[in-house]
Amino acid sequence: MQLSCFGSLVLSLVTWATSLPAQGDDAAAVRVALDRWTRAFLAGKIDVTDPRPLDKDAPPRVPPHLVAHSPQRLNELQVLEILLRAASEQSGTAAAEQVLRLAAVGLERKSAELAGAVIVRSAAEEALDDCATTEVHAFLLDTARRPSKTQDDTALRVAAVRALGGSGQAVFWPMLTSLLGDSNSQVRAAAARAASDLGNSRSIAQIAQALRQEREPALIQAIALSLRDLLEIAERDGQLDPLLYRDAIRAVVSALDNTTEWRVRADLVRFFERHRAPEAVPALIEVLAQTRAERKTSGDEASGARILQAEAHRTLKALTGGVLAANQVDLWRDLWATSKGTFKVVPRRRDALPENATVAGGFFGIPVLGQRVVFVIDRSGSMISPAPQPNDTVTGETGTPTRLDIACRECWNAVKGMGADTYFNVVVFSDGAQAWKPELVPATTANKGALRNFLARLLANGSTNLWDGLSSAMQMRTAVGKSDYREAVDEIFLLSDGHPSSGEVMDSEGIKMRIAEQNRHTGIRLNTVFIGSRPSELDRLAQPGGGPLLQALAAQNNGTFVER
């Protein structure tokens, strides 16, 4: 008589359990299992990105008492989540040490290329948050302060610093800011990120001081990013001290003089587009002067100078309202000399429209603020469902406009209103992703017309592979001038009517974790639109519930969420 699948699973689990070393209790069994899983992953034998269940004949990886009531077969990511949850419930140093080991995955060279390293690290960081006791915090503090002798030591220190930053405990900010002066550059970068993760505006002064003292280009970039985040948090919460704000601006101005790396300097220049102050104006003028000379050289240096000059010129015009050319440095200097006593920066464009504003020139009422924009549109089968809106003239098969009709119309309205100095592209997705063009193109009349023809031919069919569509958009680039350099996207508009139902990554947490990691240093503004608020028979194909995912993606990436 053959055993059922469940019977086989139970028998395998029992066999596995009897092979464990005599640890004496369930906690020890969990630690042994987690150690085995970690060793197998680091050896490249586990792929957490594979959603398929483990083979029924494979040796079980989870102690029997953790899956006693679960008849289904697990995949590797589910195994990891079960083991991490069990370890976090122990809330002791021994378990925390094992979890920290996984939280360090990908932070050193030998594990950085492992499939799913980011997913494993993020899951472990979440588990560290869950087992946050006084004992565990003391262990993390001790690890973070311990000098590094090897690259593995550094990875563990960085993981501990990140965990303290994710704890939400303001008591740790003095220690974290003290690590901004650590001799190890990776620890300094992690401390800057952790301090901003705590969101404590009292860290602004220390972060600004660290930015003044830093000389490594990558660290200048990381610290400036943390300073930007802290300023935005303080501004949002109404706790932004004007003196601290001016001090932060001066620190960024100082950082411009402390590096010659054009990519880092371009990021610092963009800082001033968001955080505007008069002190930025003369600094930007000097960038124009320096790049004018550098453009006369050849090779990569000249190419970088052209891009940096364009960024500085665009930001300078945004701050001053001036219309002088980039090469008119002397006139810019004269303009500043005569107006600096009474100068006021031009207010930044609004991040949102009033409730009664029209959608013309925007995407579902969200204004287009970027210079390099990608629209990501769901064209899965459920997008053929009716989605009536007032005053629509386009119609679907039911006599009312479909969701895809409305998505295409809004995309056209947004692109139609874009200026000639902006770039755009469109990615549509169902079972897979399809880009309209290989890279972003300028918003010329010809390109706009070609896009309208493309949108008119779109049909709704297939599943919802949201990850493919979004990741394709985030990796896009556009040519800048005549150089070989490809500039990254700065704003994405993502529209969908359902939860991901196919693709490499389908779970919401996995998508959010990957996007957060990928967007940490690119700073792409991600706006999202959920168009599934009117249920239909086809919504069962779209797995309703995508709204919370889209809302979370917008929130964690400085975007706006709209539901229709």
Coordinates of C-alpha atoms in Angstrom, one line a residue, residues 276-278 281 318-321 336 339-347:
R276 CA 16.4 74.9 -2.0
A277 CA 18.4 77.7 -0.3
P278 CA 20.2 80.8 -1.5
V281 CA 23.2 79.5 -6.1
A318 CA 14.8 76.1 -11.2
L319 CA 16.1 78.0 -8.1
T320 CA 16.5 81.4 -9.7
G321 CA 14.0 81.6 -12.6
W336 CA 24.0 86.8 -8.2
S339 CA 20.6 90.2 -6.3
K340 CA 22.0 88.1 -3.4
G341 CA 21.0 90.7 -0.8
T342 CA 17.3 90.3 -1.6
F343 CA 17.3 87.0 -3.4
K344 CA 14.5 84.5 -2.8
V345 CA 14.5 81.0 -4.3
V346 CA 11.7 80.1 -6.7
P347 CA 9.2 77.8 -4.9

